[in-house]
Amino acid sequence: MLVAEVDGALVATGTLAGSEIKRVFVDPSHQGEGWGRTIMAHLEKEAKRIGLSTVELDASIPAKPFYDHLAYETVAEQERALRSDSLRYYRMKRSLSASYE
């Protein structure tokens, strides 16, 4: 798990689990400051270090444009049942040889 703090307060987090990036969150008061991009860059660097050539993640509808900007491609649109409702999300992947800098 990777965390970013400002003045002792957690502002962003993310996890690499195998070839999957999970739990990337940025505190709403710090969104737009580059923390998400920084967390993703560090997770992708770790993925390369352990020999991965691609990574995958699940993106919520609001988060999809962020991952699109980071050169992730949508491989599937999925839906998960939640009690009386459902949650739509996107399965996305990225080749670690591609650059978004």
Short mmCIF file of C-alpha atoms in Angstrom, two decimals:
data_model
loop_
_atom_site.label_atom_id
_atom_site.label_comp_id
_atom_site.label_asym_id
_atom_site.label_seq_id
_atom_site.Cartn_x
_atom_site.Cartn_y
_atom_site.Cartn_z
CA MET A 1 0.00 0.00 0.00
CA LEU A 2 1.24 3.44 -0.91
CA VAL A 3 0.11 6.56 0.92
CA ALA A 4 0.72 10.28 0.46
CA GLU A 5 0.46 12.69 3.38
CA VAL A 6 0.46 16.46 3.72
CA ASP A 7 1.18 17.85 7.19
CA GLY A 8 0.48 14.41 8.67
CA ALA A 9 -2.91 14.06 6.96
CA LEU A 10 -3.59 11.29 4.47
CA VAL A 11 -4.33 12.78 1.03
CA ALA A 12 -3.98 9.81 -1.34
CA THR A 13 -3.56 6.06 -1.35
CA GLY A 14 -3.24 3.15 -3.76
CA THR A 15 -2.28 -0.52 -3.80
CA LEU A 16 -0.65 -2.89 -6.28
CA ALA A 17 -1.91 -6.47 -5.82
CA GLY A 18 -0.29 -8.71 -8.38
CA SER A 19 -1.00 -7.06 -11.73
CA GLU A 20 -4.02 -5.18 -10.39
CA ILE A 21 -4.07 -1.61 -9.12
CA LYS A 22 -6.63 -1.22 -6.35
CA ARG A 23 -7.96 1.28 -3.85
CA VAL A 24 -6.70 4.47 -5.49
CA PHE A 25 -8.33 7.33 -3.61
CA VAL A 26 -7.54 11.02 -3.32
CA ASP A 27 -9.12 13.16 -0.61
CA PRO A 28 -11.66 15.40 -2.38
CA SER A 29 -10.03 18.53 -0.94
CA HIS A 30 -6.78 17.55 -2.71
CA GLN A 31 -8.16 16.40 -6.06
CA GLY A 32 -6.69 18.22 -9.04
CA GLU A 33 -3.31 18.68 -7.32
CA GLY A 34 -1.58 15.75 -9.02
CA TRP A 35 -1.78 13.27 -6.14
CA GLY A 36 -3.68 10.65 -8.14
CA ARG A 37 -1.20 10.86 -10.99
CA THR A 38 1.70 10.61 -8.53
CA ILE A 39 0.25 7.54 -6.80
CA MET A 40 -0.38 5.89 -10.18
CA ALA A 41 3.15 6.64 -11.40
CA HIS A 42 4.65 5.04 -8.28
CA LEU A 43 2.40 1.97 -8.52
CA GLU A 44 3.24 1.53 -12.22
CA LYS A 45 6.95 1.92 -11.46
CA GLU A 46 6.67 -0.83 -8.84
CA ALA A 47 4.80 -3.03 -11.34
CA LYS A 48 7.64 -2.59 -13.85
CA ARG A 49 10.21 -3.31 -11.14
CA ILE A 50 8.61 -6.68 -10.41
CA GLY A 51 8.53 -7.55 -14.11
CA LEU A 52 4.96 -6.78 -15.15
CA SER A 53 4.25 -5.55 -18.67
CA THR A 54 0.61 -4.56 -18.09
CA VAL A 55 -1.59 -3.57 -15.17
CA GLU A 56 -5.36 -3.66 -14.78
CA LEU A 57 -7.91 -1.89 -12.61
CA ASP A 58 -11.61 -1.32 -12.10
CA ALA A 59 -12.72 2.29 -12.60
CA SER A 60 -15.92 3.92 -11.44
CA ILE A 61 -17.84 6.07 -13.90
CA PRO A 62 -16.52 9.33 -12.36
CA ALA A 63 -12.92 8.01 -12.31
CA LYS A 64 -12.86 6.74 -15.91
CA PRO A 65 -11.75 10.06 -17.50
CA PHE A 66 -8.78 10.19 -15.10
CA TYR A 67 -7.62 6.74 -16.21
CA ASP A 68 -8.34 7.54 -19.87
CA HIS A 69 -5.93 10.48 -19.50
CA LEU A 70 -3.29 8.11 -18.11
CA ALA A 71 -3.47 5.93 -21.27
CA TYR A 72 -5.64 3.17 -19.79
CA GLU A 73 -7.94 1.44 -22.24
CA THR A 74 -11.37 0.07 -21.45
CA VAL A 75 -11.54 -3.69 -21.94
CA ALA A 76 -15.05 -4.24 -20.53
CA GLU A 77 -18.00 -2.42 -19.07
CA GLN A 78 -19.30 -4.38 -16.11
CA GLU A 79 -22.11 -4.28 -13.60
CA ARG A 80 -22.29 -5.66 -10.09
CA ALA A 81 -25.56 -6.21 -8.21
CA LEU A 82 -25.78 -4.44 -4.86
CA ARG A 83 -28.89 -5.31 -2.88
CA SER A 84 -31.70 -3.54 -4.76
CA ASP A 85 -29.41 -1.59 -7.10
CA SER A 86 -26.38 -2.16 -9.30
CA LEU A 87 -22.98 -0.59 -9.73
CA ARG A 88 -21.58 -0.01 -13.21
CA TYR A 89 -17.82 0.19 -13.64
CA TYR A 90 -15.11 -0.28 -16.25
CA ARG A 91 -12.35 -2.87 -16.40
CA MET A 92 -9.29 -1.07 -17.77
CA LYS A 93 -5.71 -2.00 -18.58
CA ARG A 94 -2.51 -0.27 -19.55
CA SER A 95 0.67 -1.41 -21.18
CA LEU A 96 3.58 -0.28 -19.07
CA SER A 97 5.61 0.39 -22.20
CA ALA A 98 3.21 3.22 -23.16
CA SER A 99 3.94 6.70 -21.84
CA TYR A 100 1.51 9.39 -20.70
CA GLU A 101 4.07 11.90 -19.47
#
